[in-house]
mmCIF file of N, CA, C and O in Angstrom:
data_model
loop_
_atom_site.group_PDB
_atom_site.id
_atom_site.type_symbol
_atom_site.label_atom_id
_atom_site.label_comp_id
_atom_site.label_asym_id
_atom_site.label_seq_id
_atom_site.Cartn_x
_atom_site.Cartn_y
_atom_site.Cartn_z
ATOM 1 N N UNK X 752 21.967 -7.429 4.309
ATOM 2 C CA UNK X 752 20.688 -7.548 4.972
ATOM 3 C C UNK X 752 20.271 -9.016 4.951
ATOM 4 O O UNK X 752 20.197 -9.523 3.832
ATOM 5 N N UNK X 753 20.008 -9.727 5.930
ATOM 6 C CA UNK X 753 19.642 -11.055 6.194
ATOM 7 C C UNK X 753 18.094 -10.890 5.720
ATOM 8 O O UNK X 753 17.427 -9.862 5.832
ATOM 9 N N UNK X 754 17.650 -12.187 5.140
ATOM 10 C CA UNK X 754 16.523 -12.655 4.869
ATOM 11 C C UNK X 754 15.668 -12.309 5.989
ATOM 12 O O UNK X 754 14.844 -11.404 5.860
ATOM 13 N N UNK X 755 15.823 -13.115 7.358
ATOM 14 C CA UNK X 755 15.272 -13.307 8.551
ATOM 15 C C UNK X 755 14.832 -12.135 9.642
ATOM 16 O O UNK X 755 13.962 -12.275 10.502
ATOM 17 N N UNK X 756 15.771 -10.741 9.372
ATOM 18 C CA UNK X 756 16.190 -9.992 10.171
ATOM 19 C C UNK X 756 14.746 -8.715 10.070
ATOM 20 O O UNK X 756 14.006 -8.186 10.900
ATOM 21 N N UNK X 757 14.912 -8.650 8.571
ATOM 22 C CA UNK X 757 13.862 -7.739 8.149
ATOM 23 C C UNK X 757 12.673 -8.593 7.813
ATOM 24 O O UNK X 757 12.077 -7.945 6.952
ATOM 25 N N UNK X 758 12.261 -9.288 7.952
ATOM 26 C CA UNK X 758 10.787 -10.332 8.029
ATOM 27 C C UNK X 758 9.788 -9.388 8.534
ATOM 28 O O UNK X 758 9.271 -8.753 7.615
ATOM 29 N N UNK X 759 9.321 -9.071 9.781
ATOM 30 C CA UNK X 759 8.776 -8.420 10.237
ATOM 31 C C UNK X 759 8.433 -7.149 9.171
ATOM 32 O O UNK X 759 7.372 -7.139 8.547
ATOM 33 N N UNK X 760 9.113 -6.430 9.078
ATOM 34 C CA UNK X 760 9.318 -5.119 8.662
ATOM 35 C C UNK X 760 8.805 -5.567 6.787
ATOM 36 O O UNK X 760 8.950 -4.569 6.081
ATOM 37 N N UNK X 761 8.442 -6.427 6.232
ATOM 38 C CA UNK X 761 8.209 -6.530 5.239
ATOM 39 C C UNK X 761 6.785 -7.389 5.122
ATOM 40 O O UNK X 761 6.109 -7.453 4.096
ATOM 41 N N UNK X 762 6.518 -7.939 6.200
ATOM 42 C CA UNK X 762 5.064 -8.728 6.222
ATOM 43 C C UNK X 762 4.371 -7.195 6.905
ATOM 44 O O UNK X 762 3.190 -7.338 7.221
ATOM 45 N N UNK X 763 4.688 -6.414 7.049
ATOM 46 C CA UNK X 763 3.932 -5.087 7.710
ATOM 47 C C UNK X 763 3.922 -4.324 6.343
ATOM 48 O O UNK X 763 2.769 -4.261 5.915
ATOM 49 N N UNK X 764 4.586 -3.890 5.745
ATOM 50 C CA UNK X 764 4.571 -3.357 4.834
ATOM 51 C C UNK X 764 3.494 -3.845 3.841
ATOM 52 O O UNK X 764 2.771 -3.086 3.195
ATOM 53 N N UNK X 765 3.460 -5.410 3.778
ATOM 54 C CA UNK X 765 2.841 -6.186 3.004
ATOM 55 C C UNK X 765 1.344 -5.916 3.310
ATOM 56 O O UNK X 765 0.555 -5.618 2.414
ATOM 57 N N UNK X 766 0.960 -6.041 4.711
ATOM 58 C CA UNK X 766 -0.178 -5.767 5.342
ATOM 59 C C UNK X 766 -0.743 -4.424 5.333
ATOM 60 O O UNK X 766 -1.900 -4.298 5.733
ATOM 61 N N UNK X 767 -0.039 -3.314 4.899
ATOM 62 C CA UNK X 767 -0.823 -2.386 4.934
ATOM 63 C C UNK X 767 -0.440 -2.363 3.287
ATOM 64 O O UNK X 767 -0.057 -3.532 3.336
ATOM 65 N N UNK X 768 -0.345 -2.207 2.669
ATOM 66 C CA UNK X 768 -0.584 -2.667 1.543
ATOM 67 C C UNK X 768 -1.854 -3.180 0.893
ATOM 68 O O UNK X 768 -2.614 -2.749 0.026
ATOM 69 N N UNK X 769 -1.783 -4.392 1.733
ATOM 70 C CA UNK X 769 -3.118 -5.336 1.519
ATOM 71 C C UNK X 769 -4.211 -4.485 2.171
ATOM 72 O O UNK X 769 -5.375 -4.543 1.773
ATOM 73 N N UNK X 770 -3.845 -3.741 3.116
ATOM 74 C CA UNK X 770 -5.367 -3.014 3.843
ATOM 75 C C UNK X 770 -5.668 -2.002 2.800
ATOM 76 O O UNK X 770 -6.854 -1.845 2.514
ATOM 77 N N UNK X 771 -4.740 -1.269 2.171
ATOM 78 C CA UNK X 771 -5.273 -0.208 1.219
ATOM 79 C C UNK X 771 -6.179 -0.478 -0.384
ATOM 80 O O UNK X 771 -7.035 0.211 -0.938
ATOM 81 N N UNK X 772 -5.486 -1.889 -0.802
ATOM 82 C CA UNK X 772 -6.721 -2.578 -1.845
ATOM 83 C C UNK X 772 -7.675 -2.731 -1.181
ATOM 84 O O UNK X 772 -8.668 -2.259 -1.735
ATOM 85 N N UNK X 773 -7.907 -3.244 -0.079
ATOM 86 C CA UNK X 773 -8.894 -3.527 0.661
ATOM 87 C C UNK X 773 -10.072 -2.289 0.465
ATOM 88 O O UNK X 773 -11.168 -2.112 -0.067
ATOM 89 N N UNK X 774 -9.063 -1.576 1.267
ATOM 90 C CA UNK X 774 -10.074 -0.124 1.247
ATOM 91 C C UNK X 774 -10.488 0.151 -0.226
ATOM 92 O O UNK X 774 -11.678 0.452 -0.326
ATOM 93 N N UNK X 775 -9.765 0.118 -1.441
ATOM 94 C CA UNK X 775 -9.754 0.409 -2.639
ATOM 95 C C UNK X 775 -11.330 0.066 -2.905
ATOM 96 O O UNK X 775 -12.324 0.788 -2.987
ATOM 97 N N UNK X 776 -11.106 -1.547 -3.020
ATOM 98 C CA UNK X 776 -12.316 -2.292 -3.052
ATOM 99 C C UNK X 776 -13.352 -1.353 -2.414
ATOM 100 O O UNK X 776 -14.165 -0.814 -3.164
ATOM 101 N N UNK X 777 -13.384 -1.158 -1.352
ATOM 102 C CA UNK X 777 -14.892 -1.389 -0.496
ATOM 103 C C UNK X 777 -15.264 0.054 -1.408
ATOM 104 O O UNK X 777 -16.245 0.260 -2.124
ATOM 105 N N UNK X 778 -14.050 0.996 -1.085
ATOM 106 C CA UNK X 778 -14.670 2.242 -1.808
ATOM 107 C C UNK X 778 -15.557 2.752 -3.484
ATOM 108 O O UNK X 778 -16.350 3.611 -3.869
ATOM 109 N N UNK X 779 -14.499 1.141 -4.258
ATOM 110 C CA UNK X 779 -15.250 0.971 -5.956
ATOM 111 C C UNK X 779 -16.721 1.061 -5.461
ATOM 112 O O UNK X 779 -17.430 1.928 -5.973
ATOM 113 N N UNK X 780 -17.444 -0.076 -4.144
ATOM 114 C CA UNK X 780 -18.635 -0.950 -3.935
ATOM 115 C C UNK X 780 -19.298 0.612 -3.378
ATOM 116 O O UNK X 780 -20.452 0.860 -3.727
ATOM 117 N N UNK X 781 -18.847 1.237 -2.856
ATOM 118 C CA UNK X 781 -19.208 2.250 -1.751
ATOM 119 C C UNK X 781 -19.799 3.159 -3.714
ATOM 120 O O UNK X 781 -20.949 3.145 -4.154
ATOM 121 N N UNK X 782 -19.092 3.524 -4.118
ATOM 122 C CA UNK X 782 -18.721 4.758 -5.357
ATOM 123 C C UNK X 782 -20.236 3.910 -6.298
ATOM 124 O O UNK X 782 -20.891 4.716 -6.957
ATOM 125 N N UNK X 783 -20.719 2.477 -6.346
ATOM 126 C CA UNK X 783 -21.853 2.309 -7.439
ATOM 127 C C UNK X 783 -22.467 2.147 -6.667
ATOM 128 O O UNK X 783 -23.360 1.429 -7.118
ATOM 129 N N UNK X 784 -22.741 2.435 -5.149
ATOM 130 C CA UNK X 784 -24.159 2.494 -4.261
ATOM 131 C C UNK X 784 -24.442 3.921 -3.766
ATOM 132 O O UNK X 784 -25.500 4.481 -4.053
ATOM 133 N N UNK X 785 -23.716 4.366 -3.198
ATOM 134 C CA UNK X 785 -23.883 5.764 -2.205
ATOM 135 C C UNK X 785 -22.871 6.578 -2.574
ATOM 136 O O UNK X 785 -22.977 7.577 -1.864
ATOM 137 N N UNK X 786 -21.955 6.693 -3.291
ATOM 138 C CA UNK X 786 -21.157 7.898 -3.552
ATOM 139 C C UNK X 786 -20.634 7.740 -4.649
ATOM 140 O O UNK X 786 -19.610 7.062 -4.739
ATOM 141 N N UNK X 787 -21.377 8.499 -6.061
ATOM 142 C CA UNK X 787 -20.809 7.826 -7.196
ATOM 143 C C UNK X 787 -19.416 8.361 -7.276
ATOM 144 O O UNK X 787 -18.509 7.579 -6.992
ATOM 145 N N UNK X 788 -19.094 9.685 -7.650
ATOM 146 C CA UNK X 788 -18.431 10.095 -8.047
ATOM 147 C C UNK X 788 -17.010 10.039 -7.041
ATOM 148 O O UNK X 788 -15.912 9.581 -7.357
ATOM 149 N N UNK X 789 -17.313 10.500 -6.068
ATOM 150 C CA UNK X 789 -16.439 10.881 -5.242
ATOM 151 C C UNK X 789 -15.486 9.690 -4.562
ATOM 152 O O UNK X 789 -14.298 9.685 -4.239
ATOM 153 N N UNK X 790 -16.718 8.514 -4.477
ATOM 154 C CA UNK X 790 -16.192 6.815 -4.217
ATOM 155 C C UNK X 790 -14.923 6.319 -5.387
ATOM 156 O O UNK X 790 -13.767 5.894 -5.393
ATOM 157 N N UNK X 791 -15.775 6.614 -6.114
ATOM 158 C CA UNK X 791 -15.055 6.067 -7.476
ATOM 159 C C UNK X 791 -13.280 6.813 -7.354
ATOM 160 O O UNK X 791 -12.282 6.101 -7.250
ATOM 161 N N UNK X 792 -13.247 8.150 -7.393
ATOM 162 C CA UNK X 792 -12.153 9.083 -7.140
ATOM 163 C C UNK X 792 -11.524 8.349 -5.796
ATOM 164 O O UNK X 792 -10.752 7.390 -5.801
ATOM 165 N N UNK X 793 -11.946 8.907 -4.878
ATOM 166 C CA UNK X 793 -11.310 8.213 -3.906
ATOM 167 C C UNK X 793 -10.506 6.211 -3.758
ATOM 168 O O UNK X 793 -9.499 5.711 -3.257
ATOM 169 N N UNK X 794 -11.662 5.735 -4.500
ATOM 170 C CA UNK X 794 -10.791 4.232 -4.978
ATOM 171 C C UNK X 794 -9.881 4.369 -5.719
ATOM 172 O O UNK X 794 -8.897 3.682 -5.448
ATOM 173 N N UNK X 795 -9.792 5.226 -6.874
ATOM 174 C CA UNK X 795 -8.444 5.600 -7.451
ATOM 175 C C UNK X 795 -6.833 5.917 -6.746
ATOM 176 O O UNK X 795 -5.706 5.424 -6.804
ATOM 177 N N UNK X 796 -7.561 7.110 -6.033
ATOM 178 C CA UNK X 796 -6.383 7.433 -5.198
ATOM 179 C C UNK X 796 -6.014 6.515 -4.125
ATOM 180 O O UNK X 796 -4.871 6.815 -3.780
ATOM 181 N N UNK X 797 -6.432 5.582 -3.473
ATOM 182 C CA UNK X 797 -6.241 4.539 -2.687
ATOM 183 C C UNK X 797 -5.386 3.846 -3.578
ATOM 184 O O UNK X 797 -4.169 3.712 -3.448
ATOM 185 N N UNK X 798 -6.204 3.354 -4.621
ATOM 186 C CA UNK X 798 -5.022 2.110 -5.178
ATOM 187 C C UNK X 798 -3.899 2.474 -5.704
ATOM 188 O O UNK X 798 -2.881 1.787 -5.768
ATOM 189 N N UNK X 799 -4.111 4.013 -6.256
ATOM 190 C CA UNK X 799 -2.192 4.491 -6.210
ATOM 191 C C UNK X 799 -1.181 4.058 -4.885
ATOM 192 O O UNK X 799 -0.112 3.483 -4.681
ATOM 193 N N UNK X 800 -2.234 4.715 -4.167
ATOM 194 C CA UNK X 800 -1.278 4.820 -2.584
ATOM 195 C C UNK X 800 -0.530 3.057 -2.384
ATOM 196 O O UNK X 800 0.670 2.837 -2.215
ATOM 197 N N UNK X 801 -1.566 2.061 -2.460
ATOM 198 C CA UNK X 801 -1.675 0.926 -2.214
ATOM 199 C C UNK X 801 -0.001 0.748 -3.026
ATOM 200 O O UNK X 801 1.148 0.629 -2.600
ATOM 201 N N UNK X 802 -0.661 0.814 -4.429
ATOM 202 C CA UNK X 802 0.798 0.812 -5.105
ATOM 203 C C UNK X 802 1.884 1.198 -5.408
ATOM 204 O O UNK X 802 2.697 0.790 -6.237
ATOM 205 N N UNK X 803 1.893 2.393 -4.385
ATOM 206 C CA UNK X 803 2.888 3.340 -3.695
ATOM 207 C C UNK X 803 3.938 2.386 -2.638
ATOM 208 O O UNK X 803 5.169 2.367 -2.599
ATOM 209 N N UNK X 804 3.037 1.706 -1.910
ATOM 210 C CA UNK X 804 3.265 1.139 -1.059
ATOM 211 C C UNK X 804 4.298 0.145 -1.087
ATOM 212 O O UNK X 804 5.400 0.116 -0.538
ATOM 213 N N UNK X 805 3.377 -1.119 -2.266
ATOM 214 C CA UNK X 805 4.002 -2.252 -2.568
ATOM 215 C C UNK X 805 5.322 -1.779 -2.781
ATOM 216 O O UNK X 805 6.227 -1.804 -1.947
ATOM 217 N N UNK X 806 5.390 -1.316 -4.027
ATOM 218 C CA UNK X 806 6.684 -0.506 -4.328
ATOM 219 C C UNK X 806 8.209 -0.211 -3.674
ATOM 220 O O UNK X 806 9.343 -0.554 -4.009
ATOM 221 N N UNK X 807 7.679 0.575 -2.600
ATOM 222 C CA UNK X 807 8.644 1.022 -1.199
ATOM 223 C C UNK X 807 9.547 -0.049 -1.034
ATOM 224 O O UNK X 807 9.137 -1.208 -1.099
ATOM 225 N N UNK X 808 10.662 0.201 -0.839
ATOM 226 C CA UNK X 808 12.107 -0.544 -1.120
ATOM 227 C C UNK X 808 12.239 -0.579 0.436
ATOM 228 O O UNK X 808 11.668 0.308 1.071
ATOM 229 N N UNK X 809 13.016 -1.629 1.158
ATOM 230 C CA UNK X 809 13.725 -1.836 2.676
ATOM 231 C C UNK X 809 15.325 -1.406 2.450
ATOM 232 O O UNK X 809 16.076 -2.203 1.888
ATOM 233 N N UNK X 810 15.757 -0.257 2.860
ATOM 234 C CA UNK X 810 17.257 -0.002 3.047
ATOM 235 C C UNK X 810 17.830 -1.309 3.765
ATOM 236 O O UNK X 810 17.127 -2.302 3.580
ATOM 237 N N UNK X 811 18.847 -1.481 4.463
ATOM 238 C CA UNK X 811 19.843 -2.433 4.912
ATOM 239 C C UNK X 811 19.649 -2.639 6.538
ATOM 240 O O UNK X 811 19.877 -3.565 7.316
ATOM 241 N N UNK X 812 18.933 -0.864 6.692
ATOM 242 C CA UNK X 812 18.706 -1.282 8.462
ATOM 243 C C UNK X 812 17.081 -1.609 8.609
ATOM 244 O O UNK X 812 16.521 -1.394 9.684
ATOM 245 N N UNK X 813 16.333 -2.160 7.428
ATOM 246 C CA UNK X 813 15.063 -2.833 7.211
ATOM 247 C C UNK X 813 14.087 -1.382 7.806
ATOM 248 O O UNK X 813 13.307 -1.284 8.754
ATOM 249 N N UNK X 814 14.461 -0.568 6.970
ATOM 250 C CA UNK X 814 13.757 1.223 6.862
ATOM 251 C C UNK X 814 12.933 0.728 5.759
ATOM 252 O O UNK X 814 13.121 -0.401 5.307
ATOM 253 N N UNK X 815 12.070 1.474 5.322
ATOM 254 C CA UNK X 815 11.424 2.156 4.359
ATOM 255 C C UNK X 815 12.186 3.184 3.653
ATOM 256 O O UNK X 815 12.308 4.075 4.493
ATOM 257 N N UNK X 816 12.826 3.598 2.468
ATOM 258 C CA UNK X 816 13.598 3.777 1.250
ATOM 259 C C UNK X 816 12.710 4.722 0.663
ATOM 260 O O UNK X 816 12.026 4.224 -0.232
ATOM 261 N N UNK X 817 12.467 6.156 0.927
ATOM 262 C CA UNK X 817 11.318 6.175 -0.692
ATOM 263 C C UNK X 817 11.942 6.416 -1.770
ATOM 264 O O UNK X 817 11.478 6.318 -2.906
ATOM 265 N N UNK X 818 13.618 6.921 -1.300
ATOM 266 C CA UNK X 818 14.295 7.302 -2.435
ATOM 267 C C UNK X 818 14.884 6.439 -3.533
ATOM 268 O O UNK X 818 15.616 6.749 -4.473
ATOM 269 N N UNK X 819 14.305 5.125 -3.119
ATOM 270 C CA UNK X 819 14.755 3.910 -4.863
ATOM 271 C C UNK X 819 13.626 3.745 -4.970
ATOM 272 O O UNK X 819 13.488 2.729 -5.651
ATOM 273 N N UNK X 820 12.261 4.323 -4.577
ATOM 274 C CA UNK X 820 11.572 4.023 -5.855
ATOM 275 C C UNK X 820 11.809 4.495 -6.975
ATOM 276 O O UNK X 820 11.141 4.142 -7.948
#
């Protein structure tokens, strides 16, 4: 697998990644204003996912892998 080839396919990965802390975040801010409990829960399960994400391995044809995590 070339460096260059799978670029794309790993700055996307990267980016939704980054959108799901994102969301993580807003939801902590969301969970100590307007939704305690359920905000809070829900930011949890986001930042798993998030770090579900990072995680995710590129096979050789620059796939998504879930099976080496």
């Amino acid at each position: 697998m070339k460096l260059s080839s799978c670029m794309p396919q790993k700055i996307s990965k990267f980016a939704i990644g980054l959108m799901l802390v994102a969301a993580a975040l807003i939801m902590v801010i969301l969970g100590f204003t307007l939704l305690p409990i359920i905000g809070q829960v829900l930011a949890v399960l986001i930042l798993i996912l998030a770090v579900y994400v990072f995680k995710l391995h590129l096979n050789d044809q620059c796939k998504i892998d879930p099976t080496e995590s």
